Tab-separated table of C-alpha atoms in Angstrom:
chain	number	residue	atom	x	y	z
A	1151	MET	CA	9.420	49.985	-47.143
A	1152	PHE	CA	8.617	49.546	-50.817
A	1153	ASP	CA	5.957	51.375	-52.781
A	1154	HIS	CA	5.170	48.929	-55.572
A	1155	ARG	CA	1.687	47.873	-54.406
A	1156	PHE	CA	-1.101	47.101	-56.812
A	1157	ARG	CA	-4.831	46.617	-56.295
A	1158	PHE	CA	-6.901	43.612	-57.248
A	1159	THR	CA	-10.485	43.544	-58.464
A	1160	THR	CA	-13.346	42.586	-56.171
A	1161	ARG	CA	-13.418	39.136	-57.781
A	1162	GLN	CA	-9.714	38.677	-57.108
A	1163	ARG	CA	-10.137	39.854	-53.530
A	1164	LEU	CA	-12.839	37.238	-53.082
A	1165	ALA	CA	-10.540	34.589	-54.512
A	1166	ALA	CA	-7.809	35.568	-52.061
A	1167	THR	CA	-10.320	35.379	-49.224
A	1168	LEU	CA	-11.385	31.928	-50.332
A	1169	VAL	CA	-7.741	30.852	-50.392
A	1170	THR	CA	-7.531	31.963	-46.787
A	1171	LEU	CA	-10.627	30.031	-45.828
A	1172	LEU	CA	-9.392	26.934	-47.595
A	1173	LEU	CA	-6.001	27.022	-45.926
A	1174	VAL	CA	-7.504	27.695	-42.516
A	1175	GLY	CA	-9.888	24.845	-43.183
A	1176	VAL	CA	-6.970	22.494	-43.715
A	1177	GLY	CA	-5.750	23.315	-40.243
A	1178	ALA	CA	-9.191	23.507	-38.647
A	1179	THR	CA	-9.594	19.745	-38.741
A	1180	HIS	CA	-6.463	19.212	-36.680
A	1181	ALA	CA	-6.801	17.828	-33.190
A	1182	GLN	CA	-7.935	20.660	-30.951
A	1183	GLN	CA	-6.846	19.412	-27.544
A	1184	PRO	CA	-4.931	22.103	-25.613
A	1185	ASP	CA	-1.189	21.720	-26.072
A	1186	ARG	CA	-0.590	22.016	-22.352
A	1187	GLN	CA	-2.507	18.763	-21.848
A	1188	LEU	CA	-0.300	16.853	-24.270
A	1189	SER	CA	1.945	14.397	-22.487
A	1190	HIS	CA	5.599	14.442	-23.388
A	1191	ALA	CA	5.080	10.720	-23.965
A	1192	SER	CA	2.576	11.532	-26.718
A	1193	PRO	CA	3.447	10.237	-30.192
A	1194	LEU	CA	2.833	13.796	-31.395
A	1195	THR	CA	5.671	15.275	-29.333
A	1196	THR	CA	9.390	14.582	-29.481
A	1197	ALA	CA	12.298	15.957	-27.498
A	1198	ASP	CA	14.823	18.301	-29.090
A	1199	PRO	CA	17.733	20.371	-27.745
A	1200	SER	CA	15.473	23.304	-26.783
A	1201	GLY	CA	12.548	21.395	-25.318
A	1202	TRP	CA	9.699	19.641	-27.086
A	1203	LEU	CA	8.554	19.638	-30.698
A	1204	GLN	CA	4.928	19.007	-31.638
A	1205	THR	CA	3.398	17.724	-34.857
A	1206	SER	CA	-0.330	18.190	-35.380
A	1207	THR	CA	-2.428	16.104	-37.771
A	1208	PRO	CA	-6.188	15.977	-38.494
A	1209	SER	CA	-6.495	12.574	-36.830
A	1210	GLY	CA	-4.392	13.437	-33.807
A	1211	ARG	CA	-1.875	10.712	-34.638
A	1212	ILE	CA	0.933	9.915	-37.071
A	1213	ASP	CA	-0.399	7.478	-39.680
A	1214	SER	CA	2.491	5.028	-39.866
A	1215	ALA	CA	0.567	2.976	-42.456
A	1216	ASN	CA	0.834	5.787	-44.989
A	1217	PRO	CA	3.034	5.041	-48.048
A	1218	PHE	CA	5.328	7.797	-46.735
A	1219	PHE	CA	6.785	5.080	-44.477
A	1220	GLN	CA	6.954	2.352	-47.154
A	1221	SER	CA	9.878	1.466	-49.380
A	1222	PHE	CA	9.215	1.307	-53.130
A	1223	GLY	CA	12.767	1.017	-54.418
A	1224	SER	CA	15.728	-1.311	-54.433
A	1225	ASN	CA	17.766	0.201	-51.589
A	1226	GLY	CA	15.303	-0.103	-48.691
A	1227	ARG	CA	14.684	3.629	-48.323
A	1228	SER	CA	11.349	5.313	-47.700
A	1229	CYS	CA	10.440	8.979	-47.327
A	1230	ASP	CA	10.950	8.456	-43.602
A	1231	SER	CA	14.620	7.594	-44.172
A	1232	CYS	CA	15.407	11.285	-44.749
A	1233	HIS	CA	12.409	12.892	-43.022
A	1234	ARG	CA	12.263	11.940	-39.346
A	1235	GLN	CA	9.642	13.291	-36.978
A	1236	ALA	CA	12.009	13.912	-34.073
A	1237	GLN	CA	14.365	15.868	-36.325
A	1238	GLY	CA	11.623	18.226	-37.523
A	1239	TRP	CA	10.812	15.870	-40.426
A	1240	THR	CA	14.319	16.099	-41.863
A	1241	VAL	CA	17.545	14.489	-40.586
A	1242	SER	CA	20.287	15.541	-38.189
A	1243	PRO	CA	23.939	14.482	-38.059
A	1244	ASP	CA	23.587	13.283	-34.458
A	1245	GLU	CA	20.758	10.899	-35.327
A	1246	LEU	CA	22.535	9.779	-38.489
A	1247	ARG	CA	25.673	8.955	-36.510
A	1248	GLN	CA	23.537	6.839	-34.200
A	1249	ARG	CA	22.072	5.006	-37.191
A	1250	PHE	CA	25.544	4.475	-38.591
A	1251	ALA	CA	26.788	3.047	-35.281
A	1252	ARG	CA	23.800	0.696	-34.975
A	1253	THR	CA	24.147	-0.676	-38.506
A	1254	ASN	CA	27.852	-0.180	-39.277
A	1255	GLY	CA	26.769	2.197	-42.019
A	1256	THR	CA	24.256	-0.109	-43.715
A	1257	ASP	CA	21.048	1.725	-42.802
A	1258	PRO	CA	19.206	2.470	-46.079
A	1259	ILE	CA	20.006	6.181	-45.892
A	1260	PHE	CA	23.659	5.258	-46.411
A	1261	SER	CA	23.382	4.583	-50.106
A	1262	LEU	CA	25.851	5.379	-52.865
A	1263	VAL	CA	23.187	6.925	-55.085
A	1264	ASP	CA	23.220	10.194	-53.135
A	1265	GLY	CA	24.268	9.506	-49.548
A	1266	ALA	CA	27.967	9.259	-50.297
A	1267	VAL	CA	30.482	11.922	-51.255
A	1268	SER	CA	30.483	10.357	-54.726
A	1269	PRO	CA	28.559	7.495	-56.356
A	1270	VAL	CA	31.817	5.557	-56.823
A	1271	ALA	CA	33.119	5.900	-53.265
A	1272	ASP	CA	34.553	2.841	-51.545
A	1273	VAL	CA	31.984	1.318	-49.144
A	1274	SER	CA	33.578	-2.112	-48.815
A	1275	ASN	CA	34.009	-1.964	-45.037
A	1276	VAL	CA	32.849	0.090	-42.067
A	1277	TYR	CA	35.940	2.324	-42.127
A	1278	ALA	CA	35.509	3.092	-45.810
A	1279	ARG	CA	31.809	3.768	-45.279
A	1280	ARG	CA	32.590	6.256	-42.541
A	1281	SER	CA	34.603	8.276	-45.072
A	1282	ALA	CA	32.171	7.722	-47.926
A	1283	TYR	CA	29.216	9.023	-45.922
A	1284	ALA	CA	31.156	11.834	-44.239
A	1285	MET	CA	28.864	14.614	-45.475
A	1286	LEU	CA	25.778	12.898	-44.068
A	1287	LEU	CA	27.526	12.206	-40.774
A	1288	SER	CA	28.981	15.690	-40.326
A	1289	ARG	CA	26.289	17.947	-41.811
A	1290	GLY	CA	23.290	15.799	-42.747
A	1291	LEU	CA	23.855	16.506	-46.450
A	1292	ILE	CA	22.573	14.568	-49.440
A	1293	ARG	CA	24.559	14.740	-52.685
A	1294	VAL	CA	22.431	16.065	-55.535
A	1295	GLY	CA	24.062	15.146	-58.847
A	1296	MET	CA	23.121	17.536	-61.647
A	1297	PRO	CA	24.586	18.147	-65.115
A	1298	MET	CA	25.450	21.616	-66.349
A	1299	PRO	CA	22.246	23.082	-67.811
A	1300	ALA	CA	21.871	23.077	-71.590
A	1301	ASN	CA	22.310	26.486	-73.247
A	1302	ALA	CA	23.543	28.014	-69.982
A	1303	GLU	CA	24.811	31.585	-69.983
A	1304	PHE	CA	27.978	30.280	-68.317
A	1305	ARG	CA	30.387	27.392	-68.635
A	1306	LEU	CA	32.241	25.334	-66.050
A	1307	THR	CA	35.911	26.296	-66.327
A	1308	LYS	CA	37.361	24.680	-63.201
A	1309	VAL	CA	36.406	22.037	-60.652
A	1310	ASP	CA	38.013	21.550	-57.266
A	1311	ASP	CA	36.288	18.456	-55.891
A	1312	PRO	CA	37.925	16.868	-52.823
A	1313	TYR	CA	36.232	13.600	-53.822
A	1314	GLY	CA	37.524	13.539	-57.415
A	1315	TYR	CA	34.174	12.981	-59.097
A	1316	ALA	CA	32.390	16.176	-60.137
A	1317	SER	CA	32.522	17.423	-63.729
A	1318	ALA	CA	30.312	19.240	-66.218
A	1319	ARG	CA	28.565	15.923	-66.750
A	1320	GLU	CA	27.515	15.854	-63.103
A	1321	LEU	CA	28.198	18.453	-60.443
A	1322	SER	CA	28.052	17.255	-56.842
A	1323	LEU	CA	25.778	19.613	-54.891
A	1324	PHE	CA	25.503	18.888	-51.177
A	1325	ARG	CA	22.184	19.975	-49.655
A	1326	ARG	CA	20.048	19.461	-46.574
A	1327	PRO	CA	16.779	17.511	-46.983
A	1328	LEU	CA	14.014	20.057	-46.439
A	1329	PRO	CA	11.324	19.287	-43.820
A	1330	ALA	CA	8.353	17.233	-45.015
A	1331	THR	CA	5.989	19.207	-42.777
A	1332	ASN	CA	4.331	22.658	-42.876
A	1333	LEU	CA	4.144	22.226	-46.650
A	1334	ILE	CA	0.763	23.939	-46.923
A	1335	TRP	CA	2.641	27.262	-46.786
A	1336	LEU	CA	5.265	26.574	-49.437
A	1337	THR	CA	5.692	29.004	-52.295
A	1338	ALA	CA	8.476	26.992	-53.989
A	1339	VAL	CA	9.314	23.287	-53.762
A	1340	MET	CA	12.981	22.340	-53.150
A	1341	TRP	CA	15.880	24.681	-52.348
A	1342	ASP	CA	16.242	25.636	-56.003
A	1343	GLY	CA	12.521	25.467	-56.772
A	1344	ARG	CA	13.046	22.707	-59.314
A	1345	GLU	CA	9.886	20.835	-58.324
A	1346	THR	CA	7.658	23.900	-58.489
A	1347	PHE	CA	5.053	22.950	-61.084
A	1348	SER	CA	4.401	26.567	-62.043
A	1349	PRO	CA	4.965	29.861	-60.241
A	1350	PHE	CA	2.718	30.248	-57.208
A	1351	LYS	CA	1.226	33.686	-57.774
A	1352	PRO	CA	-1.600	35.423	-55.963
A	1353	PRO	CA	-4.295	34.268	-55.762
A	1354	MET	CA	-2.780	31.067	-57.285
A	1355	ASP	CA	-2.513	30.487	-61.009
A	1356	ALA	CA	-4.781	27.446	-61.009
A	1357	GLY	CA	-7.482	29.001	-58.858
A	1358	ILE	CA	-8.036	28.404	-55.168
A	1359	ASP	CA	-7.785	24.616	-54.942
A	1360	LEU	CA	-4.028	24.407	-54.228
A	1361	GLU	CA	-3.557	22.413	-57.424
A	1362	ASN	CA	-0.163	23.995	-58.125
A	1363	LEU	CA	1.106	22.874	-54.740
A	1364	ARG	CA	-0.374	19.386	-54.975
A	1365	VAL	CA	1.062	18.783	-58.435
A	1366	SER	CA	4.462	20.090	-57.322
A	1367	LEU	CA	4.561	17.864	-54.245
A	1368	ALA	CA	3.400	14.884	-56.295
A	1369	SER	CA	6.265	15.479	-58.728
A	1370	GLN	CA	8.710	15.750	-55.855
A	1371	ALA	CA	7.477	12.499	-54.266
A	1372	ARG	CA	7.586	10.655	-57.591
A	1373	HIS	CA	11.115	11.807	-58.393
A	1374	ALA	CA	12.278	11.012	-54.852
A	1375	ILE	CA	11.024	7.441	-55.156
A	1376	LEU	CA	12.624	6.985	-58.561
A	1377	GLY	CA	15.877	8.689	-57.574
A	1378	HIS	CA	16.540	8.510	-53.828
A	1379	GLU	CA	14.828	5.126	-53.421
A	1380	GLN	CA	16.076	3.804	-56.784
A	1381	ALA	CA	12.687	2.388	-57.760
A	1382	ALA	CA	12.371	0.736	-61.160
A	1383	ALA	CA	9.009	2.452	-61.621
A	1384	ALA	CA	7.011	5.035	-59.732
A	1385	PRO	CA	4.029	3.855	-57.688
A	1386	SER	CA	0.506	4.634	-58.848
A	1387	ASP	CA	-0.945	8.137	-58.815
A	1388	ALA	CA	-3.197	7.001	-55.960
A	1389	VAL	CA	-0.203	6.071	-53.815
A	1390	ILE	CA	1.554	9.344	-54.618
A	1391	ALA	CA	-1.634	11.204	-53.680
A	1392	GLN	CA	-1.664	9.477	-50.293
A	1393	ILE	CA	1.888	10.632	-49.612
A	1394	VAL	CA	1.068	14.194	-50.646
A	1395	ASP	CA	-2.087	14.235	-48.532
A	1396	PHE	CA	-0.114	13.004	-45.518
A	1397	GLU	CA	2.526	15.704	-45.963
A	1398	MET	CA	0.086	18.543	-46.623
A	1399	HIS	CA	-1.818	17.899	-43.422
A	1400	MET	CA	1.163	17.856	-41.063
A	1401	VAL	CA	1.944	20.982	-39.047
A	1402	THR	CA	5.001	21.144	-36.795
A	1403	ALA	CA	6.277	23.679	-34.270
A	1404	GLN	CA	8.059	23.958	-30.955
A	1405	VAL	CA	5.545	23.551	-28.126
A	1406	ASP	CA	7.682	23.630	-25.004
A	1407	ASP	CA	10.923	25.436	-24.166
A	1408	ASN	CA	13.420	24.233	-21.578
A	1409	GLY	CA	13.513	27.652	-19.951
A	1410	ALA	CA	10.219	29.323	-20.879
A	1411	GLY	CA	7.947	26.308	-20.439
A	1412	GLN	CA	4.726	25.984	-22.410
A	1413	LEU	CA	4.994	28.142	-25.524
A	1414	ASN	CA	1.211	28.560	-25.763
A	1415	SER	CA	0.551	29.685	-22.205
A	1416	ASP	CA	-0.208	33.195	-20.959
A	1417	ASN	CA	-1.524	34.281	-24.375
A	1418	ALA	CA	1.510	33.058	-26.334
A	1419	MET	CA	0.826	31.303	-29.634
A	1420	GLY	CA	3.496	28.610	-29.892
A	1421	GLY	CA	2.850	24.991	-30.750
A	1422	ALA	CA	1.528	23.161	-33.782
A	1423	ASN	CA	-2.168	23.249	-32.915
A	1424	ILE	CA	-2.229	27.038	-33.009
A	1425	LEU	CA	0.010	27.155	-36.065
A	1426	ALA	CA	-2.479	24.918	-37.917
A	1427	GLN	CA	-4.958	27.788	-37.763
A	1428	GLN	CA	-2.593	30.389	-39.207
A	1429	ARG	CA	-4.093	32.653	-41.855
A	1430	PHE	CA	-2.188	32.513	-45.126
A	1431	TRP	CA	-2.449	33.101	-48.847
A	1432	VAL	CA	0.175	33.402	-51.528
A	1433	GLY	CA	1.425	36.986	-51.381
A	1434	ILE	CA	0.233	37.735	-47.857
A	1435	ASN	CA	2.298	40.563	-46.352
A	1436	ASP	CA	4.620	40.498	-49.365
A	1437	THR	CA	7.550	42.881	-48.919
A	1438	LEU	CA	7.452	43.943	-52.566
A	1439	GLY	CA	3.784	44.917	-52.471
A	1440	ASN	CA	2.268	41.839	-54.104
A	1441	ASP	CA	-0.326	41.091	-51.430
A	1442	PRO	CA	-3.522	40.539	-53.456
A	1443	THR	CA	-5.577	42.366	-50.814
A	1444	GLY	CA	-3.593	45.519	-51.533
A	1445	ASP	CA	-2.451	45.773	-47.923
A	1446	ALA	CA	0.982	47.256	-47.290
A	1447	PHE	CA	3.850	45.196	-45.897
A	1448	ASP	CA	3.872	45.032	-42.084
A	1449	GLU	CA	7.326	44.396	-40.629
A	1450	LYS	CA	5.736	42.831	-37.525
A	1451	ALA	CA	5.430	39.483	-39.272
A	1452	MET	CA	5.966	37.514	-36.072
A	1453	ARG	CA	3.417	38.102	-33.292
A	1454	LEU	CA	3.596	34.824	-31.367
A	1455	PHE	CA	5.009	36.159	-28.112
A	1456	ASP	CA	3.779	39.762	-27.954
A	1457	ASP	CA	2.210	39.214	-24.537
A	1458	TRP	CA	5.496	37.969	-23.093
A	1459	ASN	CA	7.147	41.340	-23.604
A	1460	ASP	CA	7.956	42.276	-20.027
A	1461	PRO	CA	10.477	45.111	-19.556
A	1462	THR	CA	10.528	44.484	-15.789
A	1463	ALA	CA	11.596	40.829	-16.111
A	1464	GLN	CA	15.282	41.713	-15.785
A	1465	PHE	CA	14.665	43.023	-12.283
A	1466	ARG	CA	13.082	39.780	-11.062
A	1467	ARG	CA	14.564	36.396	-10.267
A	1468	ASP	CA	11.951	34.243	-11.960
A	1469	PRO	CA	13.937	32.039	-14.419
A	1470	ARG	CA	10.863	31.251	-16.506
A	1471	GLY	CA	9.904	34.911	-16.719
A	1472	LEU	CA	13.435	35.821	-17.757
A	1473	ALA	CA	13.399	33.152	-20.492
A	1474	ARG	CA	10.026	34.344	-21.782
A	1475	ALA	CA	11.151	37.958	-21.825
A	1476	ALA	CA	14.225	36.970	-23.855
A	1477	ILE	CA	12.017	35.211	-26.426
A	1478	ALA	CA	9.784	38.277	-26.673
A	1479	ARG	CA	12.787	40.575	-27.115
A	1480	GLY	CA	14.114	38.275	-29.818
A	1481	GLU	CA	10.800	38.458	-31.627
A	1482	GLN	CA	10.946	42.260	-31.545
A	1483	LEU	CA	14.485	42.183	-32.916
A	1484	PHE	CA	13.407	39.827	-35.699
A	1485	ASN	CA	10.636	42.210	-36.699
A	1486	SER	CA	12.335	45.560	-36.406
A	1487	MET	CA	16.119	45.392	-35.907
A	1488	PRO	CA	17.493	47.591	-38.724
A	1489	ILE	CA	19.425	45.739	-41.426
A	1490	ALA	CA	21.020	47.511	-44.380
A	1491	ILE	CA	20.493	44.860	-47.051
A	1492	ARG	CA	23.200	45.136	-49.730
A	1493	GLY	CA	24.414	42.961	-52.539
A	1494	VAL	CA	21.604	40.400	-52.421
A	1495	ALA	CA	20.939	39.150	-55.933
A	1496	GLY	CA	17.228	38.653	-56.398
A	1497	LEU	CA	16.389	41.570	-54.115
A	1498	ASN	CA	18.615	44.631	-54.503
A	1499	ASP	CA	18.979	44.185	-58.260
A	1500	VAL	CA	15.284	43.416	-58.776
A	1501	THR	CA	14.156	46.522	-56.900
A	1502	GLY	CA	16.929	48.738	-58.262
A	1503	MET	CA	17.769	49.731	-54.691
A	1504	PRO	CA	21.485	49.410	-53.791
A	1505	VAL	CA	20.566	49.511	-50.101
A	1506	ILE	CA	17.283	48.265	-48.672
A	1507	HIS	CA	16.581	49.312	-45.102
A	1508	GLY	CA	14.780	46.311	-43.736
A	1509	SER	CA	14.789	43.673	-40.998
A	1510	CYS	CA	14.677	39.866	-40.714
A	1511	SER	CA	10.983	40.009	-41.608
A	1512	SER	CA	11.756	41.658	-44.944
A	1513	CYS	CA	12.586	38.229	-46.353
A	1514	HIS	CA	10.769	36.085	-43.771
A	1515	ASN	CA	7.450	37.862	-44.148
A	1516	SER	CA	4.751	35.143	-43.995
A	1517	PRO	CA	3.005	35.961	-40.694
A	1518	ASN	CA	4.035	33.563	-37.912
A	1519	ILE	CA	5.423	31.118	-40.517
A	1520	GLY	CA	8.671	32.731	-41.572
A	1521	ASN	CA	9.233	31.986	-45.257
A	1522	HIS	CA	8.593	34.473	-48.053
A	1523	SER	CA	4.933	34.506	-49.017
A	1524	MET	CA	5.885	34.544	-52.700
A	1525	ALA	CA	8.779	32.701	-54.279
A	1526	LEU	CA	11.875	34.848	-53.702
A	1527	PRO	CA	15.098	32.981	-54.502
A	1528	VAL	CA	18.003	35.138	-53.366
A	1529	ASN	CA	21.777	34.924	-53.048
A	1530	ILE	CA	22.846	35.922	-49.556
A	1531	GLY	CA	26.340	34.511	-50.045
A	1532	VAL	CA	26.130	31.149	-48.270
A	1533	ALA	CA	27.672	29.361	-51.289
A	1534	ASP	CA	30.365	31.991	-51.941
A	1535	ALA	CA	33.960	30.823	-52.339
A	1536	SER	CA	34.938	32.906	-49.313
A	1537	ARG	CA	32.801	30.641	-47.122
A	1538	ARG	CA	33.921	27.375	-48.659
A	1539	THR	CA	35.205	24.684	-46.314
A	1540	PRO	CA	37.660	21.976	-47.443
A	1541	ASP	CA	34.959	19.280	-47.509
A	1542	MET	CA	32.932	21.115	-50.171
A	1543	PRO	CA	33.583	21.144	-53.940
A	1544	LEU	CA	34.313	24.526	-55.519
A	1545	TYR	CA	33.170	25.365	-59.035
A	1546	THR	CA	34.465	28.171	-61.237
A	1547	LEU	CA	31.812	29.419	-63.656
A	1548	THR	CA	32.592	31.797	-66.504
A	1549	ASN	CA	30.086	34.023	-68.269
A	1550	GLN	CA	29.819	33.054	-71.942
A	1551	ILE	CA	29.566	36.680	-73.100
A	1552	THR	CA	31.497	38.848	-70.648
A	1553	GLY	CA	34.177	36.359	-69.633
A	1554	LYS	CA	33.627	37.228	-65.982
A	1555	SER	CA	34.204	34.348	-63.570
A	1556	VAL	CA	32.675	33.495	-60.208
A	1557	GLN	CA	33.427	30.697	-57.772
A	1558	THR	CA	30.724	28.925	-55.812
A	1559	THR	CA	30.151	25.710	-53.912
A	1560	ASP	CA	26.643	25.450	-55.386
A	1561	PRO	CA	25.176	27.415	-58.336
A	1562	GLY	CA	21.681	26.958	-56.893
A	1563	LEU	CA	18.817	28.157	-59.084
A	1564	ALA	CA	21.202	28.708	-62.016
A	1565	MET	CA	21.456	24.924	-62.416
A	1566	ILE	CA	17.763	24.984	-63.334
A	1567	THR	CA	17.496	28.197	-65.364
A	1568	GLY	CA	21.002	28.416	-66.834
A	1569	LYS	CA	20.970	32.150	-66.063
A	1570	TRP	CA	24.104	33.919	-64.874
A	1571	ALA	CA	22.032	36.156	-62.582
A	1572	ASP	CA	20.668	33.111	-60.734
A	1573	ILE	CA	24.011	31.739	-59.541
A	1574	GLY	CA	23.925	31.142	-55.788
A	1575	LYS	CA	20.198	31.765	-55.385
A	1576	PHE	CA	18.126	29.642	-53.012
A	1577	LYS	CA	14.735	29.983	-51.400
A	1578	GLY	CA	14.329	30.741	-47.712
A	1579	PRO	CA	12.800	27.849	-45.744
A	1580	ILE	CA	9.853	27.945	-43.335
A	1581	LEU	CA	11.200	28.786	-39.891
A	1582	ARG	CA	8.865	26.836	-37.603
A	1583	GLY	CA	10.400	23.903	-35.739
A	1584	LEU	CA	13.956	25.175	-36.190
A	1585	ALA	CA	15.323	23.864	-32.899
A	1586	ALA	CA	14.888	20.234	-33.958
A	1587	ARG	CA	16.607	20.398	-37.314
A	1588	ALA	CA	20.173	21.674	-37.062
A	1589	PRO	CA	22.372	22.315	-39.000
A	1590	TYR	CA	21.093	25.229	-41.058
A	1591	PHE	CA	21.236	26.774	-44.548
A	1592	HIS	CA	21.054	24.629	-47.662
A	1593	ASN	CA	24.566	23.278	-47.106
A	1594	GLY	CA	24.453	22.825	-43.333
A	1595	SER	CA	27.173	25.441	-42.901
A	1596	ALA	CA	25.635	26.819	-39.694
A	1597	ALA	CA	25.888	24.169	-36.990
A	1598	THR	CA	23.707	26.090	-34.528
A	1599	LEU	CA	21.186	28.905	-34.508
A	1600	GLY	CA	23.907	31.018	-32.945
A	1601	ASP	CA	25.972	30.418	-36.070
A	1602	VAL	CA	22.999	31.517	-38.194
A	1603	VAL	CA	22.737	34.763	-36.253
A	1604	ASP	CA	26.503	35.289	-36.521
A	1605	PHE	CA	26.330	34.783	-40.288
A	1606	TYR	CA	23.764	37.543	-40.738
A	1607	ASN	CA	25.526	39.784	-38.254
A	1608	THR	CA	28.760	39.686	-40.260
A	1609	ARG	CA	27.157	39.483	-43.709
A	1610	PHE	CA	25.189	42.699	-43.213
A	1611	ASN	CA	27.383	44.433	-40.605
A	1612	ILE	CA	24.539	44.653	-38.116
A	1613	HIS	CA	26.791	45.044	-35.058
A	1614	MET	CA	24.545	43.074	-32.720
A	1615	SER	CA	25.386	42.974	-29.053
A	1616	GLY	CA	25.875	39.687	-27.257
A	1617	GLN	CA	22.488	40.129	-25.575
A	1618	GLN	CA	20.761	40.729	-28.885
A	1619	LYS	CA	22.298	37.585	-30.344
A	1620	ARG	CA	21.159	35.519	-27.358
A	1621	ASP	CA	17.651	36.954	-27.556
A	1622	LEU	CA	17.372	36.196	-31.269
A	1623	VAL	CA	18.510	32.616	-30.684
A	1624	ALA	CA	15.963	32.265	-27.865
A	1625	PHE	CA	13.191	33.400	-30.204
A	1626	LEU	CA	14.269	31.225	-33.134
A	1627	SER	CA	14.537	28.224	-30.799
A	1628	ALA	CA	10.936	28.789	-29.669
A	1629	LEU	CA	9.492	28.656	-33.181
């Protein structure tokens, strides 16, 4: 699609190969028992709306003694408060509503520091708490309070905050907690990349020892304990390292589908144990030609269910076969359904191409993983004023030089860089384990995977048929 490839030296090729071996090695120690033999009562599997989710670890168990599950602050929270196994290692509104009902809104996740619509909300009784924690209960959103960046290319000229708190001193940005699993494949840490220690570039700036990723995750864990847990001081580097090691060795994926059955049977490659062996390096299959091997971008980024592609399934009455065929069709659509990509800041402007003829895999190009193999923060319009709902603040930002104004519910990356061009940019998350962690997008604006598909269908005028939408949802649910 693009012709911007460059070639690396033999030494650099070797480094990229070693990165691959190292990353595969991380997964190679994971428990190797066949997924089909895993009991649904196993502590490694949890039920979700589409079937069963599996988490794989080197030891074959979840180490509940890890500091990940310990509280270090004053409000009783731990990492586990916002990163639950059964919810794909994040949180869901349904589970949060259950926690609220059990505790009358006093579970540690319901904390004014960032769980409420504002840090001064009334939480004096259960009815007040239900309103104060409305964004957690309805969308699973944490409030990230951030000041306007110093020396920004824009200024805040208007605030419409339904909760009467946000100002230039502290914007209220409502975001989903990202999953604390599958982190070995990250190319940016946090939605806006703010915890990325330094750019992850092929074959990794700091060599082949994943040091950039480890340092970034350590920074994220430290800041989470100091901020989200309200700790007076961060725990020792050794404790932080234990948390990072726990997170980096977890792999999570859907292993069983309500209709299709075992997602690793009949040559399919679903489930966490297979995912743990996935080949990866920073830049692999990069759409913009930055793969350090020099290989061209291959739009067939997802190959999990190739062997389930059965054109004759529609003529049979086998429900499982029909479900598997739908997943396989959805995978083909993901890889090759034509999308005319227009108006995406971070992509069209960077390439100088007003229209990019691509597919879902153009941005979700890491093979069988689904994020971008290099950091690619883009603005697809999720935070645009046109998509604002009454429960979200709206900010008017004005360019310091041109006087042009834009309205957004979240400036995204621009809150870190201060750059006008970065307003509304966010990274794309890893797609594995999607079924367990609704709602979707950084602001939880898509309640279901069907809503995600509808967003892209309207945003890029794809004109999908009803069958195509259902097939795409079937595939995404099987990841």
